[in-house]
Coordinates of C-alpha atoms in Angstrom, one line a residue:
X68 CA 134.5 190.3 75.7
X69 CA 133.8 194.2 76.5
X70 CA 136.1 196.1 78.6
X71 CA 134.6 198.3 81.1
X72 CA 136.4 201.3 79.1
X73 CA 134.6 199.8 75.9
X74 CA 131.2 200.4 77.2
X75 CA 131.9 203.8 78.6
X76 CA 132.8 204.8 75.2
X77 CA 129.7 203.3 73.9
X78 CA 127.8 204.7 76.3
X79 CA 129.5 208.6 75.7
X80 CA 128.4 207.5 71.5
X81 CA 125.0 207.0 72.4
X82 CA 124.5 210.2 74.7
X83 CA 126.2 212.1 71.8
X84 CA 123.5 210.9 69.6
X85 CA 120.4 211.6 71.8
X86 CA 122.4 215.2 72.7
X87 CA 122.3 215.4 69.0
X88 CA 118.8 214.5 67.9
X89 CA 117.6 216.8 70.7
X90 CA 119.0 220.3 69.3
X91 CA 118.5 219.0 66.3
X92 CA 114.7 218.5 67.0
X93 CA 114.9 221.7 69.1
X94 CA 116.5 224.2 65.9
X95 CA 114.2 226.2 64.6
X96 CA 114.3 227.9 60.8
X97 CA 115.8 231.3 61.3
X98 CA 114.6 234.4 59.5
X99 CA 115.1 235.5 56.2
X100 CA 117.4 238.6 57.0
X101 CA 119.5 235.9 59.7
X102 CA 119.8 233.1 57.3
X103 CA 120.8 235.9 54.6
X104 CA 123.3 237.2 57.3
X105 CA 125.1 233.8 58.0
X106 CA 125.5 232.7 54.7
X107 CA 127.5 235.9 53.2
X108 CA 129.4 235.2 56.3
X109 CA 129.6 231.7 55.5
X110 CA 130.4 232.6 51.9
X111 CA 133.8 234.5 52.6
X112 CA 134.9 231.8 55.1
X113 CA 134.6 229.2 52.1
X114 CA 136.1 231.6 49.3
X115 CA 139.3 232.1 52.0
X116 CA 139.5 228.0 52.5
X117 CA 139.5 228.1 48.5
X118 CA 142.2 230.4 48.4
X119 CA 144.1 228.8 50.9
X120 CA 143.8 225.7 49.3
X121 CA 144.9 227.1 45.9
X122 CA 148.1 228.7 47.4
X123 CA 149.6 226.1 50.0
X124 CA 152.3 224.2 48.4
X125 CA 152.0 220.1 48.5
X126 CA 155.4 220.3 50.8
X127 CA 157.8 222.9 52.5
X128 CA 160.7 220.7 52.2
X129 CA 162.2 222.3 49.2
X130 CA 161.4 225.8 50.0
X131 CA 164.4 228.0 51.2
X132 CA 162.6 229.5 54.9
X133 CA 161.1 225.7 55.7
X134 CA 163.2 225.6 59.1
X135 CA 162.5 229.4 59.8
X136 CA 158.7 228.4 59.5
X137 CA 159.3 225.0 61.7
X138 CA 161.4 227.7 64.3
X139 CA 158.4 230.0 64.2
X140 CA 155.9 227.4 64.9
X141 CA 157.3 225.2 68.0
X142 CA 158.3 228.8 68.9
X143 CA 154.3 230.2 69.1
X144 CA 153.7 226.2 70.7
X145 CA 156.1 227.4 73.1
X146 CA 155.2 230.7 75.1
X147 CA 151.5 229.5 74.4
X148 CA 152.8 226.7 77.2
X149 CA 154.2 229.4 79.0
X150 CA 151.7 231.4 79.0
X151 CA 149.4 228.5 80.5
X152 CA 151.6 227.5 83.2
X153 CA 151.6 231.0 84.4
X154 CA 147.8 231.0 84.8
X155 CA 148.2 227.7 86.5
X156 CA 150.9 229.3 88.8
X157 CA 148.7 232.8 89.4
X158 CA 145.5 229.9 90.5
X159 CA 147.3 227.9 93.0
X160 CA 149.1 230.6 94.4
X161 CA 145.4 232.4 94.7
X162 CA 144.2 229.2 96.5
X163 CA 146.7 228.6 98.5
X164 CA 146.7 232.4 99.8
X165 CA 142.8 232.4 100.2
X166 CA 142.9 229.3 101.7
X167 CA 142.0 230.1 105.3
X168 CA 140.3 233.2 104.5
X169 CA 138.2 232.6 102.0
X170 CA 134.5 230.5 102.3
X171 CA 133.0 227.8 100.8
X172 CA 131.5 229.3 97.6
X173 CA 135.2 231.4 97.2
X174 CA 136.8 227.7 97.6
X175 CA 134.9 226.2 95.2
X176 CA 135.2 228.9 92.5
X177 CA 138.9 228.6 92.6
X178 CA 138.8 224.7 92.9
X179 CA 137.2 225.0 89.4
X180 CA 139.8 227.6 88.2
X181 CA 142.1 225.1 89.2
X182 CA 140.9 222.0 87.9
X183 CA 139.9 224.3 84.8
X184 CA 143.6 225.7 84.0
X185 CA 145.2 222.4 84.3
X186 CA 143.3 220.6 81.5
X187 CA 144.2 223.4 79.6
X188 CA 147.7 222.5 80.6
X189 CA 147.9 219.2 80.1
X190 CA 146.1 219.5 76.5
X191 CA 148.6 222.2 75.2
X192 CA 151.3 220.1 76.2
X193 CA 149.8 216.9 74.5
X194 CA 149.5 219.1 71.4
X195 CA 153.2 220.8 72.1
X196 CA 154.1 216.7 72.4
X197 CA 152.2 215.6 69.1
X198 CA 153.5 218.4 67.2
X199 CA 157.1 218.1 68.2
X200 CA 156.6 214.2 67.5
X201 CA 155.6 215.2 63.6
X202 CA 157.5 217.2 61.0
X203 CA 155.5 219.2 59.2
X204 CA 157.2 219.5 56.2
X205 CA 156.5 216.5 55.3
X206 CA 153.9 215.6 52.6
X207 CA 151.8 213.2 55.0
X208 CA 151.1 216.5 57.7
X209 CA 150.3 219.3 54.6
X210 CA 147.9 216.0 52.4
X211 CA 146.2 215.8 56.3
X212 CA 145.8 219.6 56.4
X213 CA 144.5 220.0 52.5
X214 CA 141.8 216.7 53.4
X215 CA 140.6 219.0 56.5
X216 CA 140.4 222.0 54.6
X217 CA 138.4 219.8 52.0
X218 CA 136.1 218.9 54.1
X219 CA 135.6 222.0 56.1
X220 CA 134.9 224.0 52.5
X221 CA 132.0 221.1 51.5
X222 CA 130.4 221.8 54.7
X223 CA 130.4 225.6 54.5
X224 CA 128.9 225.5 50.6
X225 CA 126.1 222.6 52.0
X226 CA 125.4 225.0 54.8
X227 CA 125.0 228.0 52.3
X228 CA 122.6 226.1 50.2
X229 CA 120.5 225.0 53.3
X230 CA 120.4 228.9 54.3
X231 CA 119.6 229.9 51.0
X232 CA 117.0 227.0 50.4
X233 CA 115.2 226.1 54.0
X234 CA 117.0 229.1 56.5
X235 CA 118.1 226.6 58.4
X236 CA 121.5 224.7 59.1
X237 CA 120.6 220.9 60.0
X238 CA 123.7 219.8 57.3
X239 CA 126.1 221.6 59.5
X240 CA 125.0 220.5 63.2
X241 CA 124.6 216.8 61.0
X242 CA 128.4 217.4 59.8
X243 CA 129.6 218.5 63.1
X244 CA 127.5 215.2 64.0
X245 CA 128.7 212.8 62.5
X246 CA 132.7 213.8 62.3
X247 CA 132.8 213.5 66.5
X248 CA 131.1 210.4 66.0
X249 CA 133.6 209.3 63.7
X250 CA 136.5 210.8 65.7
X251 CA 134.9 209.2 68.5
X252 CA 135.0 205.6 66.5
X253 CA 138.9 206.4 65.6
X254 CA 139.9 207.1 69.1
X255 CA 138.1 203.8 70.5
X256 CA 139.7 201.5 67.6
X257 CA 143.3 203.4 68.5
X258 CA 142.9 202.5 72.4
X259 CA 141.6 198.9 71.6
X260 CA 144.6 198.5 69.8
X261 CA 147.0 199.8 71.9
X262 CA 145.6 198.1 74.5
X263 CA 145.7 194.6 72.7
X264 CA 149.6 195.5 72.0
X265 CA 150.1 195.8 75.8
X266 CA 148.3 193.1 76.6
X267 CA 150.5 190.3 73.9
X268 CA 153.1 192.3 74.9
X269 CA 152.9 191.6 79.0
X270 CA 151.9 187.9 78.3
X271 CA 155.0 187.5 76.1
X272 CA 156.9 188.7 78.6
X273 CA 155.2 187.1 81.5
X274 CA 156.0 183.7 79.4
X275 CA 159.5 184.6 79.2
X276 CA 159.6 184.8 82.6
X277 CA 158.1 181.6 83.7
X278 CA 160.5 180.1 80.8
X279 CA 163.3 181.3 82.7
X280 CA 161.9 180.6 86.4
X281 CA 161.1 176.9 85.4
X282 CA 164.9 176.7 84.4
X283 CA 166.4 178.3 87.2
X284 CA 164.0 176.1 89.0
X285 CA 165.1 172.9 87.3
X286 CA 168.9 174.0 88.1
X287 CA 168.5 174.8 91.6
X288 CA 166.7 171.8 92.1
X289 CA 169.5 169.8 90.6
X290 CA 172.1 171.9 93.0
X291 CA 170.3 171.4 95.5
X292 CA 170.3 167.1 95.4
X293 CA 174.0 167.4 94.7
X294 CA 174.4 169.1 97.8
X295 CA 172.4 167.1 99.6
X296 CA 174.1 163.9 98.7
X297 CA 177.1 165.7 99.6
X298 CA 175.7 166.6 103.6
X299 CA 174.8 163.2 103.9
X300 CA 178.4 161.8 103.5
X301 CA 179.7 164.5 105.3
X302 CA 177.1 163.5 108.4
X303 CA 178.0 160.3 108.0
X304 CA 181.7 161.0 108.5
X305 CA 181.1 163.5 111.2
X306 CA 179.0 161.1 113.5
X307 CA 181.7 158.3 113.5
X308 CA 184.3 160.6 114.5
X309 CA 181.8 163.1 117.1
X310 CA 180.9 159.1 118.8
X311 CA 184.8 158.9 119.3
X312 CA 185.0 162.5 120.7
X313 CA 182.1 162.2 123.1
X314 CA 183.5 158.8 124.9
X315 CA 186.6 161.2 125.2
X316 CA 185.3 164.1 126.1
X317 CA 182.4 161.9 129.2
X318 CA 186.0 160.5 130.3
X319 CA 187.7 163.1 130.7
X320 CA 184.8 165.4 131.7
X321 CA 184.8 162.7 134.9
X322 CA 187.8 162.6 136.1
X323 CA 188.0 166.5 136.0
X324 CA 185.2 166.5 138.2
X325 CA 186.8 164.8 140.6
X326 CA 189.5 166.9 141.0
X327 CA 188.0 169.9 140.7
X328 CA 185.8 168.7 143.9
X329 CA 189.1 167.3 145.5
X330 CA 190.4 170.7 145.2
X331 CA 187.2 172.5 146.4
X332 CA 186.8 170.3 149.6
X333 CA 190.3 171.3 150.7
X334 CA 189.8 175.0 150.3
X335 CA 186.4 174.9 152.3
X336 CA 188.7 173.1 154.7
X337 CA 191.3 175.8 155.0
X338 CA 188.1 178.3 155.0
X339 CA 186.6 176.8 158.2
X340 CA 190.0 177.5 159.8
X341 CA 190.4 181.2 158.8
X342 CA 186.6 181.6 159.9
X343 CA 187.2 180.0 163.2
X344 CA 190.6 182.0 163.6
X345 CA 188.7 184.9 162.7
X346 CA 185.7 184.3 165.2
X347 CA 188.3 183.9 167.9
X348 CA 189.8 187.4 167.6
X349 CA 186.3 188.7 167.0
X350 CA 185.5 187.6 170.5
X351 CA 188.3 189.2 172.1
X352 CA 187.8 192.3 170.5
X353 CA 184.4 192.4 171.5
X354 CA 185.5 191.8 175.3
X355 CA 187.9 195.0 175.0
X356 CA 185.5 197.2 173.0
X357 CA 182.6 196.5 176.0
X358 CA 185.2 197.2 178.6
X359 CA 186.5 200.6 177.4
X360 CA 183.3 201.2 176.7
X361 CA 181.4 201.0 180.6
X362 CA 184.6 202.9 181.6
X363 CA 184.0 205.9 178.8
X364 CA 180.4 205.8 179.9
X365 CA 181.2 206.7 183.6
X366 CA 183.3 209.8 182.8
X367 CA 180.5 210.7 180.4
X368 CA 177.6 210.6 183.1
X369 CA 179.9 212.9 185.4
X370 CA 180.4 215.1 182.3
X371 CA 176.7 215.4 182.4
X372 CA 175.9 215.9 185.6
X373 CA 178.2 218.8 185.6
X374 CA 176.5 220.4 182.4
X375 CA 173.0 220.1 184.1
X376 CA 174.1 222.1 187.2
X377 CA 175.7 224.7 184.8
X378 CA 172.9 225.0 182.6
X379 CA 170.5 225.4 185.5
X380 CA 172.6 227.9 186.8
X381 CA 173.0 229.8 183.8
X382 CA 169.2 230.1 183.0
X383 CA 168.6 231.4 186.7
X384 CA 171.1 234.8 185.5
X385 CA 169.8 235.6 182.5
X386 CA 166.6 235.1 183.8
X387 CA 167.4 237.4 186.3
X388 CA 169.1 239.8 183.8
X389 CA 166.3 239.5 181.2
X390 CA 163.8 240.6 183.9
X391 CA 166.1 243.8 184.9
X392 CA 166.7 244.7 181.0
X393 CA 162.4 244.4 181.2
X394 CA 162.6 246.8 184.0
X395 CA 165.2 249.0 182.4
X396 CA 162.9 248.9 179.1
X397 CA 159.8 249.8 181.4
X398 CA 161.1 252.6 181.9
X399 CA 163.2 253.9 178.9
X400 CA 159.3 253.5 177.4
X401 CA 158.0 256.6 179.4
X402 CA 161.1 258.6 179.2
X403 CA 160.4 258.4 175.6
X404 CA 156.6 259.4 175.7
X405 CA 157.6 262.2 177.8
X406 CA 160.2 263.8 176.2
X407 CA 157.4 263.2 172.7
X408 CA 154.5 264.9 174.6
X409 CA 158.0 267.2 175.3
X410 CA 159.1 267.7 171.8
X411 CA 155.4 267.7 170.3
X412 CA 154.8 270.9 172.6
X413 CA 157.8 272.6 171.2
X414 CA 157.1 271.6 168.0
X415 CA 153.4 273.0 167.9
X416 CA 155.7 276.4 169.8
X417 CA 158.0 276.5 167.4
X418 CA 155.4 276.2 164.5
X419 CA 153.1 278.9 165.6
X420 CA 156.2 281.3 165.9
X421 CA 156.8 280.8 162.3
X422 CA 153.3 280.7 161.4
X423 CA 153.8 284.5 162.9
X424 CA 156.7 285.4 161.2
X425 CA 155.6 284.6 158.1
X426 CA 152.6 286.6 158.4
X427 CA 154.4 289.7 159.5
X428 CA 156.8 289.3 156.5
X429 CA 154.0 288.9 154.4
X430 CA 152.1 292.0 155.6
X431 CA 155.6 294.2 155.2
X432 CA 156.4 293.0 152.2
X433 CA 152.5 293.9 151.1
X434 CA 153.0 297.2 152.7
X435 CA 156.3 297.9 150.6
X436 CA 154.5 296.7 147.5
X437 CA 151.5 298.9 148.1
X438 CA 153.7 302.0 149.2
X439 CA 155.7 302.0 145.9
X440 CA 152.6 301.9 144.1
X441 CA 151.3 304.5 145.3
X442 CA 154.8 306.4 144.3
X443 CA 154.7 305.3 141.2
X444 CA 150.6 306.2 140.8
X445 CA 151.6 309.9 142.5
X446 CA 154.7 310.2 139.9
X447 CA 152.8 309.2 137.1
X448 CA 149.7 311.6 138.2
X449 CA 152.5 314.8 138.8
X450 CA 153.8 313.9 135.3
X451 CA 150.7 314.3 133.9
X452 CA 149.7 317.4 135.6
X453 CA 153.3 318.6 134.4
X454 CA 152.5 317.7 131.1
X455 CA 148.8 318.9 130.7
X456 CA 149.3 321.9 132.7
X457 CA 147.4 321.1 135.5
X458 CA 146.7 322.6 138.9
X459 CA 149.9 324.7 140.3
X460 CA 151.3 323.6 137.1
X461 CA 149.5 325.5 135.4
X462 CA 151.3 328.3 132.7
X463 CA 149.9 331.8 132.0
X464 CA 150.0 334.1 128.7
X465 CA 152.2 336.9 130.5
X466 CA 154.7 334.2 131.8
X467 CA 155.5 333.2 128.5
X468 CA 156.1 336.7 126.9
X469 CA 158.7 337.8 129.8
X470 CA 160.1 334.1 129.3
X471 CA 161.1 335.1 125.4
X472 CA 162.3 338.5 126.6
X473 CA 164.9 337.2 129.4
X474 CA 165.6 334.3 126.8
X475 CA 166.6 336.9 124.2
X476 CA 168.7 338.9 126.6
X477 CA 170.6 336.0 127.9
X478 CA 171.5 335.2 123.8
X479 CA 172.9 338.5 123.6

């Protein structure tokens, strides 16, 4: 019977064969210079797989640097990882940053990233995984590698021939073809039977486990009628002797009963007494209490009338002062407007005097201002008549000559 995974992978086989006869029905022949192009290109690639063939050695596990070349390669498998999980790191940090920024075509961009950097993840680590899992020194992992190189080398020289011949490369998209149909067929047979492993594998153990339920059935079962055999006896025994206890328990139960209402009729006895005691000297206060009380309440209606005639008394004086102290306010109101017509008078006096005053010191101080102006415009006018020669200032030629002469006779 198919499983549903079964026809999926039939169904991916058969959409890789129609993908496949449709560019293959689409190639067209290349030109002469092309075809000549890619198969010098495709002639160095297969003369390197010959010489790579012709130097690997069939094993590493005699040479001398085999663990420096096992070190060096889980070593490149290693920051390759960590190389990846940094990307993987940078994209979900940049989507969770642009989250509430970003819009919906940003979102969707970096959703891809995402999902884009973690299969990239999680296939490097399945190759890290495999890789760890196999040594390849042995002979197995280097016979595997010669095989691909084998095969990779007769597809190349096919290709060149079909370049050469037809300029066109149908044995190589055919090749390519056929070996992910094959690897397709490999992967299917591998998951069928890993899957028929787990499958004997869970029944086996699901029929070990009903083995051992039906046992531990079979022996609880058994526990469980020795048990009950040995309730029943026990019932038995314990019925006999609870019958016994009951009849002695009921008589017992009766005739403490009856003393315990013996004993409760003579206390409700002796409780009707102290009630009736108690109702007796209730009565007698209540007499007394009434009593005091109509002769408290006379002394307090001559209290009363007392405080009425006081208070009525009281309210006629300060009435009677309230309506002098309205009198005395009366007129202790136009005192006060008189003496503020009064003092606004003297104010507007007082401020017109200095109103004066300050004009008359302005007009003295402008008059001392102006007067040593004009000293100073008078001094600076006779300096420059002095200086010029000017007006009465002014100096003749004779003056000067009888100047030298008395200047010389007062030298000598």
């Amino acid at each position: 019977m198919a499983t549903p995974e079964s026809r999926s992978n039939h169904r991916s086989q058969n959409s890789i064969r129609a993908s496949g006869s449709k560019k293959s029905a689409a190639l067209a022949t290349l030109k002469a210079y092309e075809s000549v192009c890619i198969a010098s290109v495709l002639e160095d690639c297969a003369d390197q797989l010959a010489i790579l063939g012709a130097i690997m050695p069939g094993s590493y596990e005699a040479r001398k640097d085999a663990k420096q070349i096992v070190k060096d390669e889980i070593g490149s498998l290693v920051d390759e990882q960590k190389k990846l999980e940094g990307v993987y790191e940078d994209v979900m940090t940049d989507r969770v940053t642009g989250q509430g920024e970003a819009g919906l075509a940003t979102k969707q961009a970096s959703h891809g990233k995402a999902q884009l950097a973690g299969k990239e993840l999680t296939n490097s680590t399945n190759v890290m995984l495999r890789s760890l899992k196999q040594n390849p020194l042995t002979m197995d992992n280097l016979s595997k590698v010669q095989d691909d190189r084998g095969f990779l080398e007769n597809v190349v020289i096919q290709s060149i021939h079909e370049l050469k011949d037809k300029n066109t490369y149908h044995s190589l998209v055919e090749a390519v073809k056929t070996e992910k149909i094959r690897k397709q067929r490999l992967q299917d047979t591998i998951k069928k039977e890993e899957e028929g492993r787990k499958y004997i594998k869970n029944l086996r153990e699901q029929l070990v486990n009903v083995g051992r339920d039906k046992e531990s059935e079979i022996q609880m079962r058994m526990e469980m009628i020795a048990h009950l055999k040995d309730q029943l006896q026990e019932m038995k025994a314990k019925t006999s002797m609870e019958k016994k206890y009951i009849k002695k328990v009921c008589n017992v139960s009766v005739l403490q009963t009856q003393k315990m209402c013996n004993l409760g009729e003579k206390d409700l006895k002796d409780q009707i007494d102290r009630i009736r005691s108690k109702l007796d000297e209730e009565t007698r206060c209540h007499e007394d209490i009434c009593q005091y009380l109509m002769t408290h309440q006379g002394l307090l209606e001559t209290k009363l009338e007392y405080w009425i005639a006081k208070y009525e008394k009281d309210t006629e004086e300060k009435a009677r002062e309230l309506d002098v102290l309205k009198s005395s306010k009366a007129k202790d109101l136009e005192r006060l407007q008189e003496l503020t017509k009064l003092y606004a008078e003297y104010e507007q006096v007082v401020v017109e005097d200095r109103i004066e005053k300050e004009k008359v010191r302005r007009k003295h101080e402008q008059e001392a201002i102006e007067l040593k102006a004009a000293i100073r415009l008078e001094a600076w006018w006779r300096g420059v008549m002095v200086r010029k020669g000017l007006g009465p200032f002014k100096k003749g030629k004779k003056k000067k000559g009888k100047g030298k002469k008395s200047g010389k006779k007062k030298k000598k």
